[in-house]
Short mmCIF file of C-alpha atoms and ligand atoms in Angstrom, two decimals:
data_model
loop_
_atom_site.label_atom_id
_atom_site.label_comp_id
_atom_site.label_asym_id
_atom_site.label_seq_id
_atom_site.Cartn_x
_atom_site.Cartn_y
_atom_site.Cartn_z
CA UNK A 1 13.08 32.86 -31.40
CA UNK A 2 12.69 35.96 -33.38
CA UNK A 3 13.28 35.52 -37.44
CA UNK A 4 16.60 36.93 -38.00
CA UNK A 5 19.50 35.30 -35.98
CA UNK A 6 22.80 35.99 -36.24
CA UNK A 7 26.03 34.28 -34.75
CA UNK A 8 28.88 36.51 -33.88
CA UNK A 9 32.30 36.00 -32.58
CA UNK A 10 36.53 35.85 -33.30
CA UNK A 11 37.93 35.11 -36.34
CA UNK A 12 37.85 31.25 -36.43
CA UNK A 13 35.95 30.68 -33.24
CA UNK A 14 32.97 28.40 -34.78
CA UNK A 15 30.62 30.88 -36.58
CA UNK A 16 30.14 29.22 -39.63
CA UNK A 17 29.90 25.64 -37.62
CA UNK A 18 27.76 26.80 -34.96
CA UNK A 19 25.58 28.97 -36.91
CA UNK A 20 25.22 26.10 -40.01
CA UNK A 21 24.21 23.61 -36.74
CA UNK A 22 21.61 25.78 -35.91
CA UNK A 23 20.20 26.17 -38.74
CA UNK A 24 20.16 22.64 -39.54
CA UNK A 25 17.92 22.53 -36.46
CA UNK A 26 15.72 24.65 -37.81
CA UNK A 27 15.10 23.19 -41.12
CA UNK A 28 14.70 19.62 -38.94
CA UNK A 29 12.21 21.25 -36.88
CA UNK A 30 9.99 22.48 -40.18
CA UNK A 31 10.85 25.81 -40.79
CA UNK A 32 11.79 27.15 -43.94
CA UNK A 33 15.36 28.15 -43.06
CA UNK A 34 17.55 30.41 -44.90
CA UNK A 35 21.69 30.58 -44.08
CA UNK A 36 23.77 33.40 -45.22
CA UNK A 37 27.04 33.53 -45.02
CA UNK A 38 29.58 36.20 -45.56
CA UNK A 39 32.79 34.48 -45.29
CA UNK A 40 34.80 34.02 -48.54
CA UNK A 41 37.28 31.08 -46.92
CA UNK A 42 35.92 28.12 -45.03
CA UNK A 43 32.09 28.81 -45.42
CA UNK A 44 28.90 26.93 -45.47
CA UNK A 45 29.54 25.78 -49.05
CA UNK A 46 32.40 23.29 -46.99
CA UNK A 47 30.35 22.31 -44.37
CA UNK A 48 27.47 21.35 -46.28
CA UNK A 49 29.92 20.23 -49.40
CA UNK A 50 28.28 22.29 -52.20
CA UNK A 51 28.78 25.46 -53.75
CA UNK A 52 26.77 28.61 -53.02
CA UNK A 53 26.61 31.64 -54.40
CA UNK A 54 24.85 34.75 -53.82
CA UNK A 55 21.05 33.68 -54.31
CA UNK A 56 19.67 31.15 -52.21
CA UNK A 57 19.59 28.23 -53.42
CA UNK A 58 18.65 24.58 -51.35
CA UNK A 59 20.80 22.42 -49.56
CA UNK A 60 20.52 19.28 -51.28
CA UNK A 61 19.21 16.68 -49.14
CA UNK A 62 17.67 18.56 -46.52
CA UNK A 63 14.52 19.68 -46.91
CA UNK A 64 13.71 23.48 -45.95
CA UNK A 65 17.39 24.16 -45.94
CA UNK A 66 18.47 27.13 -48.21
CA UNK A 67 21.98 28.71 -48.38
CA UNK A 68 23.34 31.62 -49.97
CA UNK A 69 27.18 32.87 -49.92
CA UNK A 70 27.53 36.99 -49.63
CA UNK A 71 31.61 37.62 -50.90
CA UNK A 72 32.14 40.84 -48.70
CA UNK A 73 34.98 42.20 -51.55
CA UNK A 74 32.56 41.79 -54.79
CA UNK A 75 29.64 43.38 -52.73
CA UNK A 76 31.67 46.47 -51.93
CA UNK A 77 32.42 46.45 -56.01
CA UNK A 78 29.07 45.89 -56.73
CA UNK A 79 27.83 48.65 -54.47
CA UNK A 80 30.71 51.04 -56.11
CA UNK A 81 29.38 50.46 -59.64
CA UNK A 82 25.82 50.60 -58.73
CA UNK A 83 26.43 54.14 -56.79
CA UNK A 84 28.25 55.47 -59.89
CA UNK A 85 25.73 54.80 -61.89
CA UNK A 86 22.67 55.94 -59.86
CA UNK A 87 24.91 59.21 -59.59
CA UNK A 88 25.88 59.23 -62.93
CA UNK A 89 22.60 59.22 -64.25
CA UNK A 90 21.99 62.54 -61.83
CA UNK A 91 23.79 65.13 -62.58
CA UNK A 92 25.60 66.56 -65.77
CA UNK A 93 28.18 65.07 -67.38
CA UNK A 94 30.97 67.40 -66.51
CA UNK A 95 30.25 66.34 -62.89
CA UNK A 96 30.40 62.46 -63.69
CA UNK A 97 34.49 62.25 -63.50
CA UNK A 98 34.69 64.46 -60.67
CA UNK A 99 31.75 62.09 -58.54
CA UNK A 100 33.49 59.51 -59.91
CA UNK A 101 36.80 60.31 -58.51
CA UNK A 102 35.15 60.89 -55.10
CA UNK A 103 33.18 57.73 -54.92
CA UNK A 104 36.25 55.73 -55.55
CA UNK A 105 38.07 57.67 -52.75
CA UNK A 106 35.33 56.86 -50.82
CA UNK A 107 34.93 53.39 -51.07
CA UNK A 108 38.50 53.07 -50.17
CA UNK A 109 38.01 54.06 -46.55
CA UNK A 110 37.47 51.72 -43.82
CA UNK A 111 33.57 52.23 -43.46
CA UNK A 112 33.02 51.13 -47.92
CA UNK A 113 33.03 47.18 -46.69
CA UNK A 114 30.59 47.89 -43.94
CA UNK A 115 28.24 49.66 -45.53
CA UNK A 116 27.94 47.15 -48.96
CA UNK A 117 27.79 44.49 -46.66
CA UNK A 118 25.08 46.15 -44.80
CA UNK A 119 23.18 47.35 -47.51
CA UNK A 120 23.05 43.46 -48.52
CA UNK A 121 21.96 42.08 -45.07
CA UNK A 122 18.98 44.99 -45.86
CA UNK A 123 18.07 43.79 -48.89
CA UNK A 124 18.25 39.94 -47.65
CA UNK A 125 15.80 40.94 -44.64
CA UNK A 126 13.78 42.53 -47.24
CA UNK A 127 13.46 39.37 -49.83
CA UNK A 128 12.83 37.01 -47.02
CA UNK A 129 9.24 36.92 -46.57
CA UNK A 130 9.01 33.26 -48.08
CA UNK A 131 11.54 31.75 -44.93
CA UNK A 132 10.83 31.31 -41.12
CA UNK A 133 13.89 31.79 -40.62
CA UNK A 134 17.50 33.37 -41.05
CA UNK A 135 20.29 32.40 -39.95
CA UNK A 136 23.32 34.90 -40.30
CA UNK A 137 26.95 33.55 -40.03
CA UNK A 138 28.45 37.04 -38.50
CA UNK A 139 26.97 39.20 -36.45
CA UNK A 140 27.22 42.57 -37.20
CA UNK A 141 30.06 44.67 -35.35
CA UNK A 142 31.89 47.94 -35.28
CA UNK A 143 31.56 49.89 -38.43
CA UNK A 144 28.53 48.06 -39.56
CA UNK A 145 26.62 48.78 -36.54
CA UNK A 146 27.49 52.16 -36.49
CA UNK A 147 25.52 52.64 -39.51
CA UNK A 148 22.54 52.30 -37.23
CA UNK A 149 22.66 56.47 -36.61
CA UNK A 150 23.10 56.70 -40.17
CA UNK A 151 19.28 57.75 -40.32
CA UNK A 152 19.77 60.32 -37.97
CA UNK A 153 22.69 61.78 -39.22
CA UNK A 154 21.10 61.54 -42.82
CA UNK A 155 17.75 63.34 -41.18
CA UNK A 156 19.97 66.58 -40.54
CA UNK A 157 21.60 66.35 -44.22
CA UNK A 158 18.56 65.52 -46.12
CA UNK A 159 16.97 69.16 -44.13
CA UNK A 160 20.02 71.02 -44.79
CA UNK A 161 20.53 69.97 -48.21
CA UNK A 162 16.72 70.63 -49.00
CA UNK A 163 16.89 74.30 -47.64
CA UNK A 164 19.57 74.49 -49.82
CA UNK A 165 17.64 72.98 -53.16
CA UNK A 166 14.61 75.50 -51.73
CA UNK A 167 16.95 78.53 -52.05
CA UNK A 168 18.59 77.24 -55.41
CA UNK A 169 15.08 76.81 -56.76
CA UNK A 170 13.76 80.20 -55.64
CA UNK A 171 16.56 82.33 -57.34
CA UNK A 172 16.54 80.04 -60.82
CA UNK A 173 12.48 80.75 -60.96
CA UNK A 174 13.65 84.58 -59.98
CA UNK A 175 16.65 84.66 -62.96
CA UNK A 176 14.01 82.78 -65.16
CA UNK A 177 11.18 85.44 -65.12
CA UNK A 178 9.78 86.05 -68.34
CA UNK A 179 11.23 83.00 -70.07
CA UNK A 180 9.14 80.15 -70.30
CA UNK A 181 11.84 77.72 -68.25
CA UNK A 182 10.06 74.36 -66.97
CA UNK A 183 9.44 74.62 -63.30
CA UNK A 184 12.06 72.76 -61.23
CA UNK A 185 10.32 71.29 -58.29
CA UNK A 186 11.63 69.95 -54.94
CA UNK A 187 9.50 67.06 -55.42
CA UNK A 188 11.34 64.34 -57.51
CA UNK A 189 14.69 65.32 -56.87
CA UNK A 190 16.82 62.79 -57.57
CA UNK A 191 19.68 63.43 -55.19
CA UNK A 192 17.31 64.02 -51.96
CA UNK A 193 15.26 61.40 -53.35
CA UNK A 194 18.55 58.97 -53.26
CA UNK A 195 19.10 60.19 -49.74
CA UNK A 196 15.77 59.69 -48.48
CA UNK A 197 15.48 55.79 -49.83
CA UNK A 198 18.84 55.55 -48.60
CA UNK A 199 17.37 56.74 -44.56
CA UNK A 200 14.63 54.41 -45.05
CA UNK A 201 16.48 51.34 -45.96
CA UNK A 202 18.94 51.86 -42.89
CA UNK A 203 15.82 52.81 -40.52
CA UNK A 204 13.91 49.27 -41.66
CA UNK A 205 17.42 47.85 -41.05
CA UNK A 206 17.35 49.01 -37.38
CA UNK A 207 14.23 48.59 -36.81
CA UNK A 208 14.35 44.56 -37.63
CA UNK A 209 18.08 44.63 -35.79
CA UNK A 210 15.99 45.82 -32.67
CA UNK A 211 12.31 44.04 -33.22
CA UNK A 212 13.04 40.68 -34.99
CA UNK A 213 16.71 39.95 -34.50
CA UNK A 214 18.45 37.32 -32.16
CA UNK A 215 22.23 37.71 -31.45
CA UNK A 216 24.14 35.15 -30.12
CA UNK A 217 28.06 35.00 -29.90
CA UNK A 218 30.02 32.17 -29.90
CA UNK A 219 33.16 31.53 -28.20
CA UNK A 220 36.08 29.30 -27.71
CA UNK A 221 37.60 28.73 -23.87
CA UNK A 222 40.28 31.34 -23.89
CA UNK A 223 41.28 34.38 -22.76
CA UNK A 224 41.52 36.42 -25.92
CA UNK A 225 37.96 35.12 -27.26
CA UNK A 226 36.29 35.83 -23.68
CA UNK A 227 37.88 39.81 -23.77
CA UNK A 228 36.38 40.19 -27.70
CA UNK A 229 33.28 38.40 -26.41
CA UNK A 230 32.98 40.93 -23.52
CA UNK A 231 33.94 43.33 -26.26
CA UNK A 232 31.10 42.38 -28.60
CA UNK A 233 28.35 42.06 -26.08
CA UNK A 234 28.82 45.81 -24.51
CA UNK A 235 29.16 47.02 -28.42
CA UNK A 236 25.82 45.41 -29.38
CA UNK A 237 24.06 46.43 -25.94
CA UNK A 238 25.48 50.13 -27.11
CA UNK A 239 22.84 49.93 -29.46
CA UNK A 240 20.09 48.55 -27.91
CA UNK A 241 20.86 44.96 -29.43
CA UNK A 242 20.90 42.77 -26.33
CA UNK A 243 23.11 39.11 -26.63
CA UNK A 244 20.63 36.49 -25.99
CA UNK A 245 23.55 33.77 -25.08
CA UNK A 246 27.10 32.95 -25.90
CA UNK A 247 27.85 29.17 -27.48
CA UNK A 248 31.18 28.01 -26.31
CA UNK A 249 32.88 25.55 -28.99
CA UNK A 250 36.03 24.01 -28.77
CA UNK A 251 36.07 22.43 -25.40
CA UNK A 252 38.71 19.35 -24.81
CA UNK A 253 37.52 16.51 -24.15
CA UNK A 254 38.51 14.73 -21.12
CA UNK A 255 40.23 11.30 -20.86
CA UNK A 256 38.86 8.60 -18.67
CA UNK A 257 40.63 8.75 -15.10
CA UNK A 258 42.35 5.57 -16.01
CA UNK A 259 43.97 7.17 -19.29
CA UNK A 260 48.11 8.45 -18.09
CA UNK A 261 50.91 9.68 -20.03
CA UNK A 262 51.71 13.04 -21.49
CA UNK A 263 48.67 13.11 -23.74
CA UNK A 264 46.62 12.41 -20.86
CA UNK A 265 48.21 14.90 -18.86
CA UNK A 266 48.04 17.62 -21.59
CA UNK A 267 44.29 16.82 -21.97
CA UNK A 268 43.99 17.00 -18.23
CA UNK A 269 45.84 20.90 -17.74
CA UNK A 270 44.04 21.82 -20.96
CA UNK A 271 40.61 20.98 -19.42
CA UNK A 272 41.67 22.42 -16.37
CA UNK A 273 42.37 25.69 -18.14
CA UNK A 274 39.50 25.61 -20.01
CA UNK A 275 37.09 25.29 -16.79
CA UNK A 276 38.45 28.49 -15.46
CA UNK A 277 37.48 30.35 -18.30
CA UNK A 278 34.16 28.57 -18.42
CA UNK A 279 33.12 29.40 -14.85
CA UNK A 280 33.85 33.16 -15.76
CA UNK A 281 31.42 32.87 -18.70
CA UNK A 282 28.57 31.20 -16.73
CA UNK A 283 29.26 33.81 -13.62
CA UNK A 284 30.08 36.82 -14.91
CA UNK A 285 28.74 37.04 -18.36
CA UNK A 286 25.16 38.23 -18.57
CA UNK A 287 24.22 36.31 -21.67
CA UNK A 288 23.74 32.43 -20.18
CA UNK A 289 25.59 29.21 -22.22
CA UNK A 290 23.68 27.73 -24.70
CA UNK A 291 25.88 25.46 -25.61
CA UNK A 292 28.94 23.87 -25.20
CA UNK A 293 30.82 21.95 -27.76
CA UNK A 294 33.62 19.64 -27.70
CA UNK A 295 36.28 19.89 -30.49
CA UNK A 296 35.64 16.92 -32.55
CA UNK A 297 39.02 14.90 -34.56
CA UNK A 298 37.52 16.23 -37.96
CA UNK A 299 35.69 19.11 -39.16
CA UNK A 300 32.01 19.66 -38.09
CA UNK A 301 29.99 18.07 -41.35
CA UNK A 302 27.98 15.40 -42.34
CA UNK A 303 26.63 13.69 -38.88
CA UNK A 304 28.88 15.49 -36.81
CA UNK A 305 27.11 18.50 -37.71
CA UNK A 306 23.56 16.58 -36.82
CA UNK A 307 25.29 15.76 -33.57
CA UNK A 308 26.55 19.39 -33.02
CA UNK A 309 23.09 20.85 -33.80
CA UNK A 310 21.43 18.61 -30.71
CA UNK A 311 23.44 19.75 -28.35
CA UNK A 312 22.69 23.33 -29.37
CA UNK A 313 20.05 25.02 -26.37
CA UNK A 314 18.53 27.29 -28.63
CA UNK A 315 15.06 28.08 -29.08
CA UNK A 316 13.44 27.12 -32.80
CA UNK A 317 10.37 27.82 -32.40
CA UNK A 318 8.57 31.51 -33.10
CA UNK A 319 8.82 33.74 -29.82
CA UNK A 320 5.42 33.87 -28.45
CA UNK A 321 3.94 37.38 -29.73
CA UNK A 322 4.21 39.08 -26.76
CA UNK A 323 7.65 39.13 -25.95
CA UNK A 324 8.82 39.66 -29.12
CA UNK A 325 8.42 43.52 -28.64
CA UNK A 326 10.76 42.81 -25.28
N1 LIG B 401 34.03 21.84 -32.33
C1 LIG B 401 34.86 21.73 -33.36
N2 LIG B 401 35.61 20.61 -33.53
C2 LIG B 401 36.44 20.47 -34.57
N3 LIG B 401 36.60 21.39 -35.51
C3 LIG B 401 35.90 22.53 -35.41
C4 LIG B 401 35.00 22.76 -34.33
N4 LIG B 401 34.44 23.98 -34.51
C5 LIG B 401 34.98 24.49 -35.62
N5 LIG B 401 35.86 23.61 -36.17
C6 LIG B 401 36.66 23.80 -37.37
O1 LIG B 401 37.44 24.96 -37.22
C7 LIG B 401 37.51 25.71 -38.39
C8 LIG B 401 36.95 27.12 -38.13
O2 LIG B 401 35.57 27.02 -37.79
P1 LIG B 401 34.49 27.98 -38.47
O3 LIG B 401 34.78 28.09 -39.92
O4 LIG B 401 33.17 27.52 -38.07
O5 LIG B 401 34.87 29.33 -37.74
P2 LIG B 401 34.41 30.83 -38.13
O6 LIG B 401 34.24 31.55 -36.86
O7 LIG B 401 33.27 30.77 -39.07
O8 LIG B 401 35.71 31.32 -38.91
P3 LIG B 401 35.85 32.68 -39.76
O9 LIG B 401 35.99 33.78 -38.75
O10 LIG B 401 37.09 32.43 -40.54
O11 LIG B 401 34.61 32.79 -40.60
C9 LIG B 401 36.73 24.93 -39.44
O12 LIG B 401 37.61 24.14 -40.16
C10 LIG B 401 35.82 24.04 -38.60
O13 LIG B 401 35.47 22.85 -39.24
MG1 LIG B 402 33.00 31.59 -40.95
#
């Protein structure tokens, strides 16, 4: 398994559950395991019955376990404070209110949540050196993946907007001759500098989406979840992120042939159902199973979460080097 894996899927499908199984495995099988989690509501701070926040810190009682909570709303705050002040800093302070103004308008369109929550999975990839392994609760989708041609489209704007600086530059020397004005260099400049950092984080971010990411999606036996999941798995091939296999969770369980009466017979057309939809994710889905998982009477915690993690068929251990440039 490569380092990063993430578990993607529906609203309420099993994301949290599945992906705070696997992980479990992984700390079980001696690796130091990291889970992040973006999801404000029923998190990994309920399944493992502690509170997280947003530096890791260990599960207690299992060893090589660490968790950390990511709050999607604060990060996009965060990221709005931090960009007004980087900017802020940068130019003169007539300009502030006006940047100001437009950063705020900016951060109120759709792609402001994306883009703080992807600067955050960068800078958790980047601060990970110390852990085998991370585990993801959400797999990036949409808007956030999108940001993968940010360092193209950045590329074009960081050329056009240093010609620009170049020609700016040239005529202040020209209208400064024979005072003794400071140079103004190209070199240094904070705004391309800003823009440049900003292409490199988002390049290292695609570059460890493509070379040492995992993406799995999980799934529940219905109709709606199989259409997202077909959804999600031609989005994430779009960008050269292949789905390595889909984990189905919330199968019914059967009841013994003896068992009649309407539950029985509910149980039965449910299962029934369920095994249509099943067939069509084993035969026409390219990603195989790796699991399937029965809905249990109580939420997946404690030993039912021990249980769940078992009958999880996916790899722990390191991919072998040589196909983990596949
Ligand atoms: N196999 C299962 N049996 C019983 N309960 C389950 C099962 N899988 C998940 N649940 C329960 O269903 C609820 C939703 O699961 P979970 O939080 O893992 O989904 P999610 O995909 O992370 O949701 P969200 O999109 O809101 O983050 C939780 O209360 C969880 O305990
Ligand atoms: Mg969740």
């Amino acid at each position: 398994m490569r380092k990063h894996v993430f578990f993607g899927g529906k609203g309420g499908v099993g994301k949290t559950t599945v992906s705070s199984a696997y992980a479990l495995r992984c700390a079980r099988a001696d690796l130091n395991t990291l889970i992040v989690s973006t999801d404000p509501a029923h998190s990994t701070s309920d399944v493992f019955d502690q509170q997280f926040d947003d530096d890791p810190s260990s599960v207690e009682g299992l060893d090589g376990l660490d968790a950390m909570e990511i709050d999607p709303e604060s990060e996009t705050e965060r990221h709005l404070m931090e960009t007004k002040r980087a900017m802020s800093d940068q130019v003169s302070a007539a300009m502030v209110n006006e940047i100001d103004r437009q950063i705020e308008m900016a951060h109120q369109t759709p792609g402001a949540y994306e883009a703080a929550l992807m600067d955050r999975f960068i800078e958790v990839m980047r601060e990970a050196d110390e852990y085998d392994r991370v585990v993801f609760d959400t797999s990036p989708t949409g808007g956030t993946l999108r940001l993968l041609s940010l360092p193209d489209m950045l590329e074009g704007w960081i050329d056009r907007l240093a010609h620009k600086r170049e020609r700016a530059i040239e005529l202040y020397e020209r209208a400064a001759i024979g005072n003794n004005e400071p140079r103004r260099v190209m070199d240094g400049d904070p705004i391309l500098d800003r823009l440049r950092t900003r292409k490199e984080r988002f390049e290292f971010a695609g570059d460890r989406l493509r070379n040492d990411a995992a993406f799995f999606l999980v799934v529940n036996p219905d109709e709606l979840s199989l259409r997202e999941t077909r959804r999600a798995v031609e989005e994430l091939r779009s960008y050269d992120l292949s789905v390595r296999g889909m984990a189905i969770n919330r199968l019914t369980p059967e009841p013994e042939p003896h068992e009649e009466g309407r539950g029985a017979t509910f149980l039965r057309d449910r299962v029934a159902t369920e095994r249509d939809h099943l067939e069509t994710l084993h035969e026409s889905f390219d990603p195989p199973v790796v699991a399937e998982i029965e809905t249990r009477v109580s939420e997946v915690k404690g030993s039912i979460l021990e249980t769940v993690a078992g009958e999880l068929d996916i790899e722990v251990r390191p991919d072998p080097v040589s196909s983990s440039a596949e």
